CSV table of N, CA and C in Angstrom, one decimal:
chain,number,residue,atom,x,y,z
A,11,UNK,N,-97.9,-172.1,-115.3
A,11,UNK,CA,-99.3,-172.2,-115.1
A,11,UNK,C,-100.0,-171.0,-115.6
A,12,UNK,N,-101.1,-171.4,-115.7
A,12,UNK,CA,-101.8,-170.3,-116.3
A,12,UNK,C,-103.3,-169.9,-115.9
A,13,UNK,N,-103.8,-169.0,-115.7
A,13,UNK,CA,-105.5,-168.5,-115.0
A,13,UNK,C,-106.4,-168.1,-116.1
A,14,UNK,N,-107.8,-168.9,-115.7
A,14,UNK,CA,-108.6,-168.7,-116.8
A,14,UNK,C,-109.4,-167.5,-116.3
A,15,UNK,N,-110.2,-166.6,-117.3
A,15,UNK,CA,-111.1,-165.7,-116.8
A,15,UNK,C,-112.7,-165.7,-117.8
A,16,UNK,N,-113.3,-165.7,-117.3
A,16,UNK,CA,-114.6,-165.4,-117.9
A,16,UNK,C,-115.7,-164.7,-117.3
A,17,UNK,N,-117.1,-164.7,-117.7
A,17,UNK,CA,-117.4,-163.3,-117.3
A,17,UNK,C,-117.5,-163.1,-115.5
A,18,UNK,N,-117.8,-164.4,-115.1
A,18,UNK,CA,-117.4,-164.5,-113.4
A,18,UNK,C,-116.5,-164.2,-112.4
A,19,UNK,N,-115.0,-164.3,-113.4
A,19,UNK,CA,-113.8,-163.7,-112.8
A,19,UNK,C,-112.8,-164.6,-113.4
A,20,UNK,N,-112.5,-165.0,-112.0
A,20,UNK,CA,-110.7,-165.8,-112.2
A,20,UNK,C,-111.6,-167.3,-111.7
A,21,UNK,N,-111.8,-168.2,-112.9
A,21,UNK,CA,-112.2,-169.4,-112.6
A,21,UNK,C,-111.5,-170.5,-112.9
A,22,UNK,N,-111.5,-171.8,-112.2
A,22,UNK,CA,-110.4,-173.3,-112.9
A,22,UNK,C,-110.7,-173.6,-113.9
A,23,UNK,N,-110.1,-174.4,-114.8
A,23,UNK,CA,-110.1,-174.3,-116.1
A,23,UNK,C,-110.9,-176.3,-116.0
A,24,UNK,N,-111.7,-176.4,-116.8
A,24,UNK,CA,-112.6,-177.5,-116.7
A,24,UNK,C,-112.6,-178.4,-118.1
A,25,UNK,N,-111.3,-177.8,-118.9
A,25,UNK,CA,-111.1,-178.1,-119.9
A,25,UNK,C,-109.8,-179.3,-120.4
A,26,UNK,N,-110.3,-180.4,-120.2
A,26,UNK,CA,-109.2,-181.3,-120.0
A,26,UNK,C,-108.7,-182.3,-121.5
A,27,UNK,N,-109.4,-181.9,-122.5
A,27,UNK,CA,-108.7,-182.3,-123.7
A,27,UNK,C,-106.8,-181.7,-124.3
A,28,UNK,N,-106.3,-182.5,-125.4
A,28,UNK,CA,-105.4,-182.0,-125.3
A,28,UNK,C,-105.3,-181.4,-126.7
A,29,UNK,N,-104.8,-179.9,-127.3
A,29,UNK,CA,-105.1,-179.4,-128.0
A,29,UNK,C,-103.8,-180.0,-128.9
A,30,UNK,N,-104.2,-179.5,-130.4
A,30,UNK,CA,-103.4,-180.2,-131.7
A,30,UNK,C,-102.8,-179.0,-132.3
A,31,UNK,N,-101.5,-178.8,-132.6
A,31,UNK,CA,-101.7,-177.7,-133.2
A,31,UNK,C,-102.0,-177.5,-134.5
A,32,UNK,N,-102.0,-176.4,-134.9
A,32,UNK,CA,-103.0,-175.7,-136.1
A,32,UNK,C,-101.6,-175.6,-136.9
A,33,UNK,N,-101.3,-175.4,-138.3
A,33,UNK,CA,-100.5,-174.3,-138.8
A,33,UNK,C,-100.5,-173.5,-139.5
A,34,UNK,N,-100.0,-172.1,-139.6
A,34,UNK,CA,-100.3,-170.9,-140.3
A,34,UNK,C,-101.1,-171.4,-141.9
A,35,UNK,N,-100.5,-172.6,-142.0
A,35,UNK,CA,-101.5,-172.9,-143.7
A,35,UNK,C,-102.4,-173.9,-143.4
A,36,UNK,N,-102.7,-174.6,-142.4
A,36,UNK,CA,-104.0,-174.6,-142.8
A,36,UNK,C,-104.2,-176.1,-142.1
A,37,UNK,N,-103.0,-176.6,-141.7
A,37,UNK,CA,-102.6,-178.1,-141.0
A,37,UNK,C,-103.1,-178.1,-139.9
A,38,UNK,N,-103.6,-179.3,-139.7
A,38,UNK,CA,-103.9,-179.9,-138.3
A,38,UNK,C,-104.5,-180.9,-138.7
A,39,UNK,N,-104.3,-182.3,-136.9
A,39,UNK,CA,-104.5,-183.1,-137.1
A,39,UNK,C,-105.9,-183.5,-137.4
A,40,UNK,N,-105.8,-184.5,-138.2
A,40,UNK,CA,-108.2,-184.8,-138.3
A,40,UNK,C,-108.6,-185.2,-137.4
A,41,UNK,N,-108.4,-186.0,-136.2
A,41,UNK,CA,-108.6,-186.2,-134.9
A,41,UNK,C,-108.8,-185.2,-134.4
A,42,UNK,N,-108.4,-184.1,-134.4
A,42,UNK,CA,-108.2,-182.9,-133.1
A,42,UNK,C,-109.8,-182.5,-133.1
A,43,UNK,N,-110.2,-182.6,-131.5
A,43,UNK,CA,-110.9,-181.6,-131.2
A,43,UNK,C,-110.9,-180.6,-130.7
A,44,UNK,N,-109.8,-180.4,-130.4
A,44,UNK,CA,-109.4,-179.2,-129.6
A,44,UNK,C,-107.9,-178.2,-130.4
A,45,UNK,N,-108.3,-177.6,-131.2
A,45,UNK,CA,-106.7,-177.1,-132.0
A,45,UNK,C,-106.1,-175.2,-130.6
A,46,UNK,N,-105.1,-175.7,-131.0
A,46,UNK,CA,-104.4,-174.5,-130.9
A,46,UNK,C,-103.7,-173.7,-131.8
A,47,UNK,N,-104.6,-172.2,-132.2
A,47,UNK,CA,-104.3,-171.2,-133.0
A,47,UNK,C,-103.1,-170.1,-133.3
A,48,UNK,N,-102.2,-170.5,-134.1
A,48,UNK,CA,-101.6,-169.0,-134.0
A,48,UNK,C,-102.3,-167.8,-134.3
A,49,UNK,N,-101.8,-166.7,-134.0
A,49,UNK,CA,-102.0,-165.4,-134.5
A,49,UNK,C,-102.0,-164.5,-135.8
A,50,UNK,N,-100.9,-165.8,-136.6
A,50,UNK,CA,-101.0,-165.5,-137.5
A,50,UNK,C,-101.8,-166.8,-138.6
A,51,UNK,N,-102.7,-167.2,-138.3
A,51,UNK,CA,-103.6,-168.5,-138.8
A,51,UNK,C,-104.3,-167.9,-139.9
A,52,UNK,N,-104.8,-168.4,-140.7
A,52,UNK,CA,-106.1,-167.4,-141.4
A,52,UNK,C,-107.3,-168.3,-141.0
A,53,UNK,N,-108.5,-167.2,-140.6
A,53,UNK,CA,-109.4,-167.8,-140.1
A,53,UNK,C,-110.5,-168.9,-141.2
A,54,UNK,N,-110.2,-168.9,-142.6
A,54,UNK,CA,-111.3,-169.3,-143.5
A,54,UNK,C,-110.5,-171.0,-143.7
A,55,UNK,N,-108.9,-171.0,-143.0
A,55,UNK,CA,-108.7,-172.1,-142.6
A,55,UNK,C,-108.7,-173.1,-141.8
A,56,UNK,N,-109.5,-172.6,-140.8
A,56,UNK,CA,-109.6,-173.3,-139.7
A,56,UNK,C,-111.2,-173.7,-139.3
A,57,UNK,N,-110.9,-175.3,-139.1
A,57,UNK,CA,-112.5,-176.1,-139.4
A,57,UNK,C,-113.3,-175.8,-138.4
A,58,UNK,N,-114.7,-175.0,-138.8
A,58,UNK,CA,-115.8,-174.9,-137.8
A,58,UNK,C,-116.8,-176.1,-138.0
A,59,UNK,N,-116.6,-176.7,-138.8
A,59,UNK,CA,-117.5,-178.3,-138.9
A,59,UNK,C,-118.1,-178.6,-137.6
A,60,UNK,N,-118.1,-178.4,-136.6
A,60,UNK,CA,-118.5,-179.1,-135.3
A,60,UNK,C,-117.7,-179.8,-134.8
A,61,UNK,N,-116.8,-180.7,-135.1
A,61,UNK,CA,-116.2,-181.6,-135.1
A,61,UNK,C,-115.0,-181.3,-134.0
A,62,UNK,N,-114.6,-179.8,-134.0
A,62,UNK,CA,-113.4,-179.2,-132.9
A,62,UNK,C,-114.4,-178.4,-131.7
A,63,UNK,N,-114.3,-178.8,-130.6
A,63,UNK,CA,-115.6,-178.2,-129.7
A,63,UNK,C,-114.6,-177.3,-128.6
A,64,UNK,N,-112.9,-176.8,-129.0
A,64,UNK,CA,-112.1,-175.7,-128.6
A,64,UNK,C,-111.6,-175.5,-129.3
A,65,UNK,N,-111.3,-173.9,-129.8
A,65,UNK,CA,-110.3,-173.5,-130.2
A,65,UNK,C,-109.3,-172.6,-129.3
A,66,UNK,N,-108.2,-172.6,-129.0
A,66,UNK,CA,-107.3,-171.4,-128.6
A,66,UNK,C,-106.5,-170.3,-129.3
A,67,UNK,N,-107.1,-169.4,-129.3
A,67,UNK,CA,-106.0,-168.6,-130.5
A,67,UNK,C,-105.4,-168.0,-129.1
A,68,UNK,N,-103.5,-167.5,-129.9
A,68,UNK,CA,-102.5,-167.2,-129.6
A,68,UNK,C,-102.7,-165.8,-129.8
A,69,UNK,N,-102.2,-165.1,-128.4
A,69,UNK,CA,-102.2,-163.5,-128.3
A,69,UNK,C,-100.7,-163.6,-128.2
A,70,UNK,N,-99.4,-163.3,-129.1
A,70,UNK,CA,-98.2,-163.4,-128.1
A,70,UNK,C,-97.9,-162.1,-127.7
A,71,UNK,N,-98.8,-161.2,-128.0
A,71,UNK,CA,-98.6,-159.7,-127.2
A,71,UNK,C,-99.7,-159.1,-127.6
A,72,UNK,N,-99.8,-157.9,-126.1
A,72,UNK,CA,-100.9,-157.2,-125.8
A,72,UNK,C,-101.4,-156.8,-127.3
A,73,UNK,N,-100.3,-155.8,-127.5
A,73,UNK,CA,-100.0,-155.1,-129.0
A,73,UNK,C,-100.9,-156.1,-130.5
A,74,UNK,N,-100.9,-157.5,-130.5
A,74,UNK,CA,-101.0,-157.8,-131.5
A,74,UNK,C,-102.5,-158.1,-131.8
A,75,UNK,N,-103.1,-157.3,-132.1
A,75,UNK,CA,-104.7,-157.7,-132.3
A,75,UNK,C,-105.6,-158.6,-133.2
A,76,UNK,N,-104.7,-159.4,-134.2
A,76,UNK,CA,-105.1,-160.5,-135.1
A,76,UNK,C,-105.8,-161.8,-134.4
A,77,UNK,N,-105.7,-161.8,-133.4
A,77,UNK,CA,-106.4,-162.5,-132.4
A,77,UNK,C,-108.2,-162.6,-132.3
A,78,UNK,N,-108.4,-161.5,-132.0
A,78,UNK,CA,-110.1,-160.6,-132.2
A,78,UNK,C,-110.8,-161.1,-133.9
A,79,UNK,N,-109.6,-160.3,-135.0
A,79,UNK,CA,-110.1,-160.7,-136.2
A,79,UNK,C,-110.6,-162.4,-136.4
A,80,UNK,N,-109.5,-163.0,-135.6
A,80,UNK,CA,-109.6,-164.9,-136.1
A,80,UNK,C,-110.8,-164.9,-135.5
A,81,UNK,N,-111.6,-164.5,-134.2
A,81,UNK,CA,-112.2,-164.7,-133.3
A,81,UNK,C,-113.8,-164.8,-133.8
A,82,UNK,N,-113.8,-163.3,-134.6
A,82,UNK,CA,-114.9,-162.8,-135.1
A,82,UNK,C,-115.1,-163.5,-136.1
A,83,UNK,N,-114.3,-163.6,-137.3
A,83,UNK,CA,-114.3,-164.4,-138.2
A,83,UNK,C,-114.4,-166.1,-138.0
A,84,UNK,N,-114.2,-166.6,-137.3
A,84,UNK,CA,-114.6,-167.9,-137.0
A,84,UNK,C,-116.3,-167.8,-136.2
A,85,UNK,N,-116.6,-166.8,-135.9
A,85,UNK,CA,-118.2,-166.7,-135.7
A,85,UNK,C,-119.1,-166.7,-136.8
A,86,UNK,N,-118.4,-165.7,-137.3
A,86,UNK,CA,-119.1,-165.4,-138.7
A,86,UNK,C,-119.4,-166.3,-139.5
A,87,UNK,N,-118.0,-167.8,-139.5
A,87,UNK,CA,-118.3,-168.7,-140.3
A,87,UNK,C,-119.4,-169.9,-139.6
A,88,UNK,N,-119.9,-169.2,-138.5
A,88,UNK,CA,-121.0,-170.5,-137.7
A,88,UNK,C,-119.9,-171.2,-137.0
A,89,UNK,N,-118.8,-171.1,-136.6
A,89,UNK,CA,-118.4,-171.7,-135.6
A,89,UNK,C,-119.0,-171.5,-134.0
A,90,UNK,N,-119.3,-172.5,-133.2
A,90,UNK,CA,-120.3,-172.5,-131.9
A,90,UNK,C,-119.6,-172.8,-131.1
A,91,UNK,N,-118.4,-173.6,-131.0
A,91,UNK,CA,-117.6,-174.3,-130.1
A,91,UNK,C,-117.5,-173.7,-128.7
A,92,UNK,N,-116.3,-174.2,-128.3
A,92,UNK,CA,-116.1,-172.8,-127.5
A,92,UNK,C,-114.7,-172.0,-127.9
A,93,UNK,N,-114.4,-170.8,-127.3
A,93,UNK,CA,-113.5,-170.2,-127.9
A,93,UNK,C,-112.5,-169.5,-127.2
A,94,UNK,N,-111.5,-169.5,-127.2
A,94,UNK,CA,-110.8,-169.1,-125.8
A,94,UNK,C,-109.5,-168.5,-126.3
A,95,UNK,N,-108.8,-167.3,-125.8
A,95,UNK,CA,-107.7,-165.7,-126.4
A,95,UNK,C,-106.9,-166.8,-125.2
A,96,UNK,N,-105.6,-166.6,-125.5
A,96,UNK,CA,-104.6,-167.4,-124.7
A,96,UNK,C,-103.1,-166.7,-125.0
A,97,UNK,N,-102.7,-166.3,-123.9
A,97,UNK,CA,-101.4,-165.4,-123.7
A,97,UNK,C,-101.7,-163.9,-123.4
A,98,UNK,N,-101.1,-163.0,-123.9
A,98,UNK,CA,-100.7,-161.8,-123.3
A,98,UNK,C,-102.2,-160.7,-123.4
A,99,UNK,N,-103.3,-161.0,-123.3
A,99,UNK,CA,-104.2,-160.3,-123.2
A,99,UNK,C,-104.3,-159.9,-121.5
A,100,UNK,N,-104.5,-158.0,-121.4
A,100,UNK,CA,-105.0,-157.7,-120.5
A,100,UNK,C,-105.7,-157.3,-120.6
A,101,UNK,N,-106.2,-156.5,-119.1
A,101,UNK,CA,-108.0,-156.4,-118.6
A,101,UNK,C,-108.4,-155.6,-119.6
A,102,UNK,N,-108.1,-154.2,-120.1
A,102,UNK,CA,-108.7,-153.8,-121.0
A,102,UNK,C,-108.9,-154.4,-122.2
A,103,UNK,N,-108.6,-155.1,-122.7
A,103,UNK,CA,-109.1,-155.5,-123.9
A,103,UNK,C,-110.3,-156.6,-123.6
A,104,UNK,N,-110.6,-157.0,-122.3
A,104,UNK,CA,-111.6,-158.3,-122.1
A,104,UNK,C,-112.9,-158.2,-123.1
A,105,UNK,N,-113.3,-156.7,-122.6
A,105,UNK,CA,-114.5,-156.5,-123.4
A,105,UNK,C,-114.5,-156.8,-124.9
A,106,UNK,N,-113.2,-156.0,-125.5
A,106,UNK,CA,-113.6,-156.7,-127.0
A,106,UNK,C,-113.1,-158.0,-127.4
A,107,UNK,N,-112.3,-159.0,-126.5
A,107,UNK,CA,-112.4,-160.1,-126.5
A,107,UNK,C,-113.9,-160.8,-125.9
A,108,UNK,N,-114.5,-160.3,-125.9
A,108,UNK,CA,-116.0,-161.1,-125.9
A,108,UNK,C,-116.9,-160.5,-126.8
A,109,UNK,N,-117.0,-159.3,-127.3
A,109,UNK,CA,-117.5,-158.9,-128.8
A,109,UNK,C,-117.2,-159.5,-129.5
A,110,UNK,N,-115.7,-160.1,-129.7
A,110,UNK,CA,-115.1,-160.7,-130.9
A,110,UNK,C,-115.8,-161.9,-131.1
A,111,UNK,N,-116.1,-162.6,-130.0
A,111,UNK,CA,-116.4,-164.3,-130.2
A,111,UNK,C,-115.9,-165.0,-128.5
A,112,UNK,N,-114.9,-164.4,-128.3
A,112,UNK,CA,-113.8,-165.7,-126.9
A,112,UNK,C,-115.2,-165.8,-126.1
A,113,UNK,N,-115.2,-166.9,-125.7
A,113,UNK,CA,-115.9,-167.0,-124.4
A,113,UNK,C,-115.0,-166.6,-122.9
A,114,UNK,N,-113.8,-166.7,-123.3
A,114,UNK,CA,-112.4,-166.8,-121.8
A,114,UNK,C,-111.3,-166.2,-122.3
A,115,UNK,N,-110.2,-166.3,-121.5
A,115,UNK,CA,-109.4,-165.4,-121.7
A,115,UNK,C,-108.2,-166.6,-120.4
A,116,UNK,N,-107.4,-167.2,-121.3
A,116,UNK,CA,-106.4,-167.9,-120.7
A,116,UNK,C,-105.2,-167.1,-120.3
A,117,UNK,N,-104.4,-166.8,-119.3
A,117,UNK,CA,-103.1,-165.8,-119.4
A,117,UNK,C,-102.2,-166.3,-118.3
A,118,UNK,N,-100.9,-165.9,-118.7
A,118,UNK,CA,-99.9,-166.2,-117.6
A,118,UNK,C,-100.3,-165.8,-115.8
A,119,UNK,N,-99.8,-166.9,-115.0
A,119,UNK,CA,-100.1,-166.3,-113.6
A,119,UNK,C,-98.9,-165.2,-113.3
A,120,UNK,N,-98.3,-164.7,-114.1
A,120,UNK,CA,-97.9,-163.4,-113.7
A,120,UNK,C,-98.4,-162.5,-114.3
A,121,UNK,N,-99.0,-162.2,-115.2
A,121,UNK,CA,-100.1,-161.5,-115.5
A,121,UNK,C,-101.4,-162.0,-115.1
A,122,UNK,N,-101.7,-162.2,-114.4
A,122,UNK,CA,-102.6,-162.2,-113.1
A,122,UNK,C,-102.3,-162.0,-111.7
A,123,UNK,N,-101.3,-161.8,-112.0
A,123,UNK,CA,-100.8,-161.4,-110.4
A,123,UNK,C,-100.5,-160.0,-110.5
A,124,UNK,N,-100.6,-159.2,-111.7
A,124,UNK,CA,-100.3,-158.0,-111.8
A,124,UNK,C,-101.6,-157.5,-112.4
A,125,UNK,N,-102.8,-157.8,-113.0
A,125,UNK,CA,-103.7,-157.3,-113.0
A,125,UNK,C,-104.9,-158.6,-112.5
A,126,UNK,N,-105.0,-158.4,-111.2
A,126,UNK,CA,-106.3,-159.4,-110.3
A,126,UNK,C,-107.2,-159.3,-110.7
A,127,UNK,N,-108.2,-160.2,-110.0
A,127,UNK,CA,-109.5,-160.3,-110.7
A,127,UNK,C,-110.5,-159.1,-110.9
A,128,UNK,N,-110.4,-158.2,-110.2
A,128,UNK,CA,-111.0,-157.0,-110.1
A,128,UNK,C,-110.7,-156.3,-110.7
A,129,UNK,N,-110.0,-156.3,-111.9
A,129,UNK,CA,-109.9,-155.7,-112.8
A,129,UNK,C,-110.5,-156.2,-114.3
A,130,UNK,N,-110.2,-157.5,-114.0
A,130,UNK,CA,-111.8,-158.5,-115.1
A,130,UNK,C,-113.0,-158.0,-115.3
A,131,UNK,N,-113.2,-158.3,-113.5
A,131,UNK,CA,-114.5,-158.0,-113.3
A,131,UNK,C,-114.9,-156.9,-113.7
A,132,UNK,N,-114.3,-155.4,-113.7
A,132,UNK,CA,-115.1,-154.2,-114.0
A,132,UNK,C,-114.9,-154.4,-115.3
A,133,UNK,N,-114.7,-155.0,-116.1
A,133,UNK,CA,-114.5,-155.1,-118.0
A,133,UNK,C,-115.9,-156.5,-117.9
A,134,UNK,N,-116.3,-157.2,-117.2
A,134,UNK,CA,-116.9,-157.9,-117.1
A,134,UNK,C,-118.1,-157.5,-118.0
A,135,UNK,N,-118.6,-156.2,-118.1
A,135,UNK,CA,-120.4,-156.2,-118.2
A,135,UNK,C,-120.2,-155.5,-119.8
A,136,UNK,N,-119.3,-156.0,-120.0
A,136,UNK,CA,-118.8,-156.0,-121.7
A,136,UNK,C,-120.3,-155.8,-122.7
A,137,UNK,N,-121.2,-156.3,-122.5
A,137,UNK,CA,-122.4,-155.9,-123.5
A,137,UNK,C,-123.0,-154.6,-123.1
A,138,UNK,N,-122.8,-153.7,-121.8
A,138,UNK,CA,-123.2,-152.6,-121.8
A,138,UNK,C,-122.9,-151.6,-122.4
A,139,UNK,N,-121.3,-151.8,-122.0
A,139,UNK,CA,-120.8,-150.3,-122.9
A,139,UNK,C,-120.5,-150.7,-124.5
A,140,UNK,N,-121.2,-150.3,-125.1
A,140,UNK,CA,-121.2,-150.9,-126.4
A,140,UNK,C,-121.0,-149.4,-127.5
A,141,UNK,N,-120.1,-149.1,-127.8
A,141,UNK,CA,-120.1,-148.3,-128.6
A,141,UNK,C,-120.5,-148.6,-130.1
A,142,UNK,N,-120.7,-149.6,-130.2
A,142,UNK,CA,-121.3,-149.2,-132.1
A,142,UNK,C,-123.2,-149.3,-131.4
A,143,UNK,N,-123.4,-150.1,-130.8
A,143,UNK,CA,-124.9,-150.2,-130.3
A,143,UNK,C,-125.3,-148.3,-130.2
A,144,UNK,N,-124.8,-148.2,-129.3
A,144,UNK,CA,-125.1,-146.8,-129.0
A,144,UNK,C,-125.2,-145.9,-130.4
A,145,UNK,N,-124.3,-146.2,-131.3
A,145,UNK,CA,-124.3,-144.9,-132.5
A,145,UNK,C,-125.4,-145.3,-133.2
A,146,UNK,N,-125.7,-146.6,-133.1
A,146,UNK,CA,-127.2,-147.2,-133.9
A,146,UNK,C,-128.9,-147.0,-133.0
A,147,UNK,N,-128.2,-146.1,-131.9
A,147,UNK,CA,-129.5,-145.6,-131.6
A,147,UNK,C,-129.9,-146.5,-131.1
């Protein structure tokens, strides 16, 4: 099982499509609305047409940050959908998992049971502490 988070906390997941997967080159089904991303995907592969209204990219560790890059880069390209970090992300990184693009943050219930919602929540107000804002004055 697994716990969603978004900027409200630890919420149910309301998302009942079934995701297709993607592959590192560039595969996925034409049907899919919903794909599921590896970490290692390239983002100028993956269709922001409108046509996919989720994507999930794969965190398989805290450590691996190529997740953020896909994230941002699929904004960049006008993707609107929604967008959701799935696996080993914790609380500290929430905030630049919502800089990047994620709307949520999918993760194991045992990492949720080791960092609770109250530790979301203080990463929650993610657009305040904004360090590049701040150096731009």
């Amino acid at each position: 099982m697994t716990q969603l988070i978004n900027d409200q906390g630890f919420v149910a997941d309301d998302f009942t499509a079934t995701y297709a997967p993607f592959d590192a080159t560039g595969g996925a089904d034409a049907d899919a609305t919903a794909l599921d991303v590896p970490s290692d995907a390239q983002p100028e592969a993956i269709p922001v047409d409108g046509s996919v209204s989720m994507i999930r990219v794969a965190f398989p560790s805290s450590a691996d940050g190529r997740g953020f890059t896909i994230a941002r880069q699929l904004r960049l390209r006008g993707y609107t959908g929604r967008l959701r970090a799935h696996g080993h992300v914790i609380a500290d990184q929430y905030a630049m998992a919502r800089r990047s693009g994620f709307d949520e943050v999918e993760i194991p219930n045992d990492l949720a049971a080791r960092q609770p919602q109250d530790q979301w929540l203080a990463r929650a107000n993610w657009q305040e502490h904004n360090y590049q804002a701040r150096l731009r004055g």
